[in-house]
Tab-separated table of C-alpha atoms in Angstrom:
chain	number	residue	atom	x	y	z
A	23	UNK	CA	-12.427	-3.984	-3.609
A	24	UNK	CA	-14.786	-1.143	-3.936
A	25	UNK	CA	-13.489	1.842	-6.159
A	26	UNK	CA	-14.878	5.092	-7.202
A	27	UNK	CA	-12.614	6.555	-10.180
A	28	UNK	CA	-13.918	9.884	-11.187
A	29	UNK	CA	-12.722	12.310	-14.072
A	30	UNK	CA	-9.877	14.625	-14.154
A	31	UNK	CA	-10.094	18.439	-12.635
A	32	UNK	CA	-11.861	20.990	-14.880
A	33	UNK	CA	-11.651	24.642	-15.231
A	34	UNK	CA	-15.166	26.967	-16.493
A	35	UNK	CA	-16.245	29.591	-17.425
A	36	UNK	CA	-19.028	31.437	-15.745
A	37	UNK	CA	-22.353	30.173	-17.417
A	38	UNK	CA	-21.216	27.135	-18.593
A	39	UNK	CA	-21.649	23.679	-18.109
A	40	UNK	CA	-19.537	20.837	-16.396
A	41	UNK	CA	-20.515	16.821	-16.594
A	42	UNK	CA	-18.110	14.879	-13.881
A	43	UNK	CA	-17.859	11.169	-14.608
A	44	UNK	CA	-17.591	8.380	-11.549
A	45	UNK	CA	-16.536	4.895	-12.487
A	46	UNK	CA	-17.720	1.928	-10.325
A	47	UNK	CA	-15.679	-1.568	-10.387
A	48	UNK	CA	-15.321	-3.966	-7.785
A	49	UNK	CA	-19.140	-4.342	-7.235
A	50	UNK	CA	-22.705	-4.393	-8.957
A	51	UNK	CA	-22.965	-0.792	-9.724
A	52	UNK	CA	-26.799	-1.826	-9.760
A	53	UNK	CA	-26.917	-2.227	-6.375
A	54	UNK	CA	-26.411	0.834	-4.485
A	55	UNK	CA	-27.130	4.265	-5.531
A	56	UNK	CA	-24.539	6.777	-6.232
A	57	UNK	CA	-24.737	10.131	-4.275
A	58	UNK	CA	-22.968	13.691	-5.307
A	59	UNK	CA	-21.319	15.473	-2.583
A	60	UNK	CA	-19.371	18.761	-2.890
A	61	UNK	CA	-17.360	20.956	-0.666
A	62	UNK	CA	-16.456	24.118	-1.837
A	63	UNK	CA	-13.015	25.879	-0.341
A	64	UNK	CA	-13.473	25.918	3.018
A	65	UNK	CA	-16.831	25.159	3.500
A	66	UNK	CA	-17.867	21.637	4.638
A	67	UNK	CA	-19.802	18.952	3.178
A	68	UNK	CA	-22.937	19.180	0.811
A	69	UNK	CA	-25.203	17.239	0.023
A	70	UNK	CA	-26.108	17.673	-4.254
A	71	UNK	CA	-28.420	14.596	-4.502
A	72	UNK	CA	-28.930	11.099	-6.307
A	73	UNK	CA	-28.918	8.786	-8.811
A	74	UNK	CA	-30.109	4.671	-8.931
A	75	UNK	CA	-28.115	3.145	-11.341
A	76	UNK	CA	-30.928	0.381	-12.060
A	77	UNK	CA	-34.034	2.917	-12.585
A	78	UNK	CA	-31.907	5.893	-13.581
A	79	UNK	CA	-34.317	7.678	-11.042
A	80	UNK	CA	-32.826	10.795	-9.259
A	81	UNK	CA	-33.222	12.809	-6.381
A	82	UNK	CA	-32.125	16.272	-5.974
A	83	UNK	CA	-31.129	18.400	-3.138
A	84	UNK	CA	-33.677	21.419	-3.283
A	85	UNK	CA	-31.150	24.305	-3.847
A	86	UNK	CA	-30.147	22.433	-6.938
A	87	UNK	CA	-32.931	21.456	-8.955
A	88	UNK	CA	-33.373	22.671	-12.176
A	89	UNK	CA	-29.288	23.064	-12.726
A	90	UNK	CA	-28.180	19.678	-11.635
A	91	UNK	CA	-28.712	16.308	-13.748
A	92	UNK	CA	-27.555	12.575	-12.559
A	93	UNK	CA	-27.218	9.994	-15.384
A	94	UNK	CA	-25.841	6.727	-15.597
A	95	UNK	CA	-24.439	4.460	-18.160
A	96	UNK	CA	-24.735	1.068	-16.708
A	97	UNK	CA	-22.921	-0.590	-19.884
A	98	UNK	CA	-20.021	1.127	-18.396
A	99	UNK	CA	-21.023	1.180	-15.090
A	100	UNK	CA	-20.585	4.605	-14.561
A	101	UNK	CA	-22.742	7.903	-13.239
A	102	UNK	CA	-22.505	11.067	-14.373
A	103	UNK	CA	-23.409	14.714	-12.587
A	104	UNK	CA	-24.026	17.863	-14.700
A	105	UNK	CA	-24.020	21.159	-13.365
A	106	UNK	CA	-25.538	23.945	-15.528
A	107	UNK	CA	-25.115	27.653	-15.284
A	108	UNK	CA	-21.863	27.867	-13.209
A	109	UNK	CA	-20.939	30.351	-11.191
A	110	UNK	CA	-18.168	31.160	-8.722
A	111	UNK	CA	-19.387	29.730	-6.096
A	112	UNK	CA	-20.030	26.383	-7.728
A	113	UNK	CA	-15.994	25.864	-7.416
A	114	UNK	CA	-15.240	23.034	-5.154
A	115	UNK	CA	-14.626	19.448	-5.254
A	116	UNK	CA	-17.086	17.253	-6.131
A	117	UNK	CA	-17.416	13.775	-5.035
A	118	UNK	CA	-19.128	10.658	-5.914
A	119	UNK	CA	-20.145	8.343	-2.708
A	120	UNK	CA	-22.070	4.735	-3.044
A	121	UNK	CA	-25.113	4.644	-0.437
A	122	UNK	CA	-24.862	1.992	2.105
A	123	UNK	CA	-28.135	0.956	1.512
A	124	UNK	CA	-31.525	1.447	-0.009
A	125	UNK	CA	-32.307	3.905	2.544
A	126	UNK	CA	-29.417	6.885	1.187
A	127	UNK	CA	-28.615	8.798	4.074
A	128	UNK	CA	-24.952	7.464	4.471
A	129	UNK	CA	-21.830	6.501	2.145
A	130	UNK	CA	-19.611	3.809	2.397
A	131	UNK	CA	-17.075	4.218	-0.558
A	132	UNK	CA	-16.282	7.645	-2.312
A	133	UNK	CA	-14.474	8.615	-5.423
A	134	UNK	CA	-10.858	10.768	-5.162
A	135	UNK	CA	-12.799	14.078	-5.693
A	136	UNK	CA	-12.667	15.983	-8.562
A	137	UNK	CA	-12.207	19.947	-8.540
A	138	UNK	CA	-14.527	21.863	-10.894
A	139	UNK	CA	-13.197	25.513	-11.143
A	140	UNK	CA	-15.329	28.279	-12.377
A	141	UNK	CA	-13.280	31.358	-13.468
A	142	UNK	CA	-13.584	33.770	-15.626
B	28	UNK	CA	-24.588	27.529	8.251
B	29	UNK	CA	-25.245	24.164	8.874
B	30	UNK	CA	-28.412	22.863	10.430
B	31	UNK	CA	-26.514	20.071	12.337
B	32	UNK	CA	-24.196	22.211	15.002
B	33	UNK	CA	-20.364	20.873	15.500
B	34	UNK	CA	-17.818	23.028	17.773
B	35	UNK	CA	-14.876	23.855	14.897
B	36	UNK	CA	-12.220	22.282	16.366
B	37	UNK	CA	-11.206	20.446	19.574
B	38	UNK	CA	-7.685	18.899	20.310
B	39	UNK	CA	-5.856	17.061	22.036
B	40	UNK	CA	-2.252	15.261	23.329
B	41	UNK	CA	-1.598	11.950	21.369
B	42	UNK	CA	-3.644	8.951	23.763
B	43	UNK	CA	-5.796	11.085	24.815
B	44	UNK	CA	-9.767	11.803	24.243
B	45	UNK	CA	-11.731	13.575	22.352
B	46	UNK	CA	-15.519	13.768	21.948
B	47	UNK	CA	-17.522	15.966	18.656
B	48	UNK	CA	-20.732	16.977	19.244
B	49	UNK	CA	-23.475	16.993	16.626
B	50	UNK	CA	-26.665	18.914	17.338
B	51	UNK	CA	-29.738	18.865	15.438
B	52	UNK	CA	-33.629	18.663	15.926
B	53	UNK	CA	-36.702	16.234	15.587
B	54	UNK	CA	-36.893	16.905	11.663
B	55	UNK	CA	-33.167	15.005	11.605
B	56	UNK	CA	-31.603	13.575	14.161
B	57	UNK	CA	-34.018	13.392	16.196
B	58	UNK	CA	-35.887	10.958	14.231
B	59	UNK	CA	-33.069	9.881	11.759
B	60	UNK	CA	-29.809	7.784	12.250
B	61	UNK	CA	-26.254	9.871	12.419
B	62	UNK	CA	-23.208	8.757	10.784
B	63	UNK	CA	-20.112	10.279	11.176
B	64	UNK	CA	-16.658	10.765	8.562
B	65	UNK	CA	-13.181	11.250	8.910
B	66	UNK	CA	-11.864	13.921	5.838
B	67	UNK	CA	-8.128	14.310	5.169
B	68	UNK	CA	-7.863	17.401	2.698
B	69	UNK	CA	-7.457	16.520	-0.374
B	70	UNK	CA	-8.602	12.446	-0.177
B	71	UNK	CA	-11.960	10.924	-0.235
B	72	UNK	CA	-13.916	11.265	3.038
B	73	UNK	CA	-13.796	8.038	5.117
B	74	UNK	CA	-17.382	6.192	7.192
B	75	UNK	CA	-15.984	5.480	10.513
B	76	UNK	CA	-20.014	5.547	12.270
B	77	UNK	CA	-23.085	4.333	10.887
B	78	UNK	CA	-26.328	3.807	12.267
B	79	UNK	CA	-25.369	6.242	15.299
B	80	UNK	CA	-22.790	3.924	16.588
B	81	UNK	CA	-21.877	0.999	14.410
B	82	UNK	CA	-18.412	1.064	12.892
B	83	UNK	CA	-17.647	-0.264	9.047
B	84	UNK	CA	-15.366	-3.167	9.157
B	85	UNK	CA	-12.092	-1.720	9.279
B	86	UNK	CA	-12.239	0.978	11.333
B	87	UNK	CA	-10.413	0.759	14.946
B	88	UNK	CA	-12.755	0.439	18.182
B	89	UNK	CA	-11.079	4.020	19.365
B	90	UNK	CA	-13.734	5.656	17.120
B	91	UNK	CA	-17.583	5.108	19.300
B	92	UNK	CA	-20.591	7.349	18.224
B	93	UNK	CA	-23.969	8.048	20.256
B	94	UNK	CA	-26.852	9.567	19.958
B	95	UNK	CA	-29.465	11.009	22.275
B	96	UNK	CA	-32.233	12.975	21.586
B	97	UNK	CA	-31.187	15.270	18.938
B	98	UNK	CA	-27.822	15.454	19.329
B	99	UNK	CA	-24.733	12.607	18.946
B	100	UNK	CA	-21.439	12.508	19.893
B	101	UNK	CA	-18.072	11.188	17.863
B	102	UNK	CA	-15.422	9.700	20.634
B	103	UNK	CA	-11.805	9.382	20.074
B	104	UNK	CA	-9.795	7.862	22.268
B	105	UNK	CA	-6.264	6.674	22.057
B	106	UNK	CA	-5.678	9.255	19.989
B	107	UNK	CA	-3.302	9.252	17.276
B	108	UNK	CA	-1.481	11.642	15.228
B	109	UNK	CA	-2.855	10.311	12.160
B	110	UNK	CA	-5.953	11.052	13.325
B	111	UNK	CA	-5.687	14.709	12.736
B	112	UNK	CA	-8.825	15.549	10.190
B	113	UNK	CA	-11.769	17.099	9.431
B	114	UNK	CA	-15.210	15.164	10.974
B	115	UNK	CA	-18.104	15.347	10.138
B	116	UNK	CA	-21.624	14.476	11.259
B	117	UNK	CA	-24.870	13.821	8.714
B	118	UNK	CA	-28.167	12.644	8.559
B	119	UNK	CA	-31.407	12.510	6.379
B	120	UNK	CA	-33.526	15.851	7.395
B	121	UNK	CA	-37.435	15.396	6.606
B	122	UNK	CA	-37.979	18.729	5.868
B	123	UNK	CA	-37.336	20.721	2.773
B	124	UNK	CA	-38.250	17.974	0.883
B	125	UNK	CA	-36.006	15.794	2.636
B	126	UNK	CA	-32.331	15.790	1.986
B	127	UNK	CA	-28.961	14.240	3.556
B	128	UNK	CA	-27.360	17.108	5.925
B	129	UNK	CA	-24.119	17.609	7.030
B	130	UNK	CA	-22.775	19.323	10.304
B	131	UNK	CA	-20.528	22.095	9.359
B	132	UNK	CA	-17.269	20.007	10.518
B	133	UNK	CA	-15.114	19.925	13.569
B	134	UNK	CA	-10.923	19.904	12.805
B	135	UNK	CA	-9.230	17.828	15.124
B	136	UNK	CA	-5.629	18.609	16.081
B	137	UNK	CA	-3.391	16.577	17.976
B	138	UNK	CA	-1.258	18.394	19.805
């Protein structure tokens, strides 16, 4: 089956940088693009942008461009999300979601979440 | 604030219905398909619509989504009290550059 594994919780300092990890098994990870999606504490979903594992080309949400990068490793068949400049409100969970299809605009699988703090 | 509009909670007795409203306009739903998730705290959201009313394999014929015009609706029926969750509507949006949008979530409580 379909799984998303992403890396453990991190904690930050204001300014710096955090790179989340999401593992893909149980499919081709060349298939589908992987999406980042993060909700901060009581706040609801957003929408951070893309990645296609095949081309490595990306697509950002607006408000993030500039402090967001998507990788991918396919060797490893996993994409990463880096988030530059932190700052207090960047705390929330971050998820990983495989597109449904070429077309991006829904998910079908998503990773556990991982919680990026951002403290001083 | 979101652009797609969802009332912030509804509820309900257990086998009863519920229905979520989503509203948007042309630059999303309007022109765009709506799918809808199911969020426990602390798991991984869950598609339950697709395509504005198609349902992932899996996912119990209780859960029916519409759309019309700009605006779709999320309908629960039967429901259950593991149902109680966050849901949430989303589409692509044309503008700003285009981006995937999310309605701002409606909590569902069975009473």
């Amino acid at each position: 089956q379909v799984q998303l594994v992403q890396s453990g919780a991190e904690v930050k300092k204001p300014g710096a940088s955090v790179k989340v990890s999401c593992k893909a098994s149980g499919y081709t990870f060349t298939s589908y693009d992987i999406n980042w999606v993060r909700q901060a504490t009581g706040q609801g979903l957003e929408w951070m942008g893309w990645v296609n594992p095949t081309s490595g080309n990306t697509r950002y949400a607006q408000r993030f461009q500039g402090r967001v990068i998507m990788t991918r490793d396919t060797s490893i068949s996993t994409a990463y999300m880096e988030v530059s400049s932190l700052r207090s409100e960047d705390t929330a969970v971050y998820y990983c979601a495989r597109a449904r299809t070429a077309a991006n605009y829904d998910f079908d699988d998503w990773g556990q979440g991982t919680l990026v703090t951002v403290s001083s | 604030q979101s652009v797609l509009t969802q009332p912030p909670s509804v509820s309900a007795a257990p086998g009863q219905k519920v229905s979520i409203s989503c509203s948007g306009s042309i630059s999303n739903i309007g022109n765009n398909y709506v799918s809808w998730y199911q969020h426990v705290p602390g798991t991984a959201p869950k598609l339950l619509i697709f395509d504005n009313r198609h349902r992932p394999s899996g996912i119990p014929d209780r859960f029916s989504g519409s759309k019309s015009g700009t605006s779709a609706t999320l309908v629960i029926t039967g429901l259950q009290t593991g149902d109680e969750a966050d849901y949430y509507c989303g589409t692509w949006d044309r503008s700003l550059s285009g981006a995937v949008i999310f309605g701002g979530g409606t909590k569902v409580t069975v009473l």
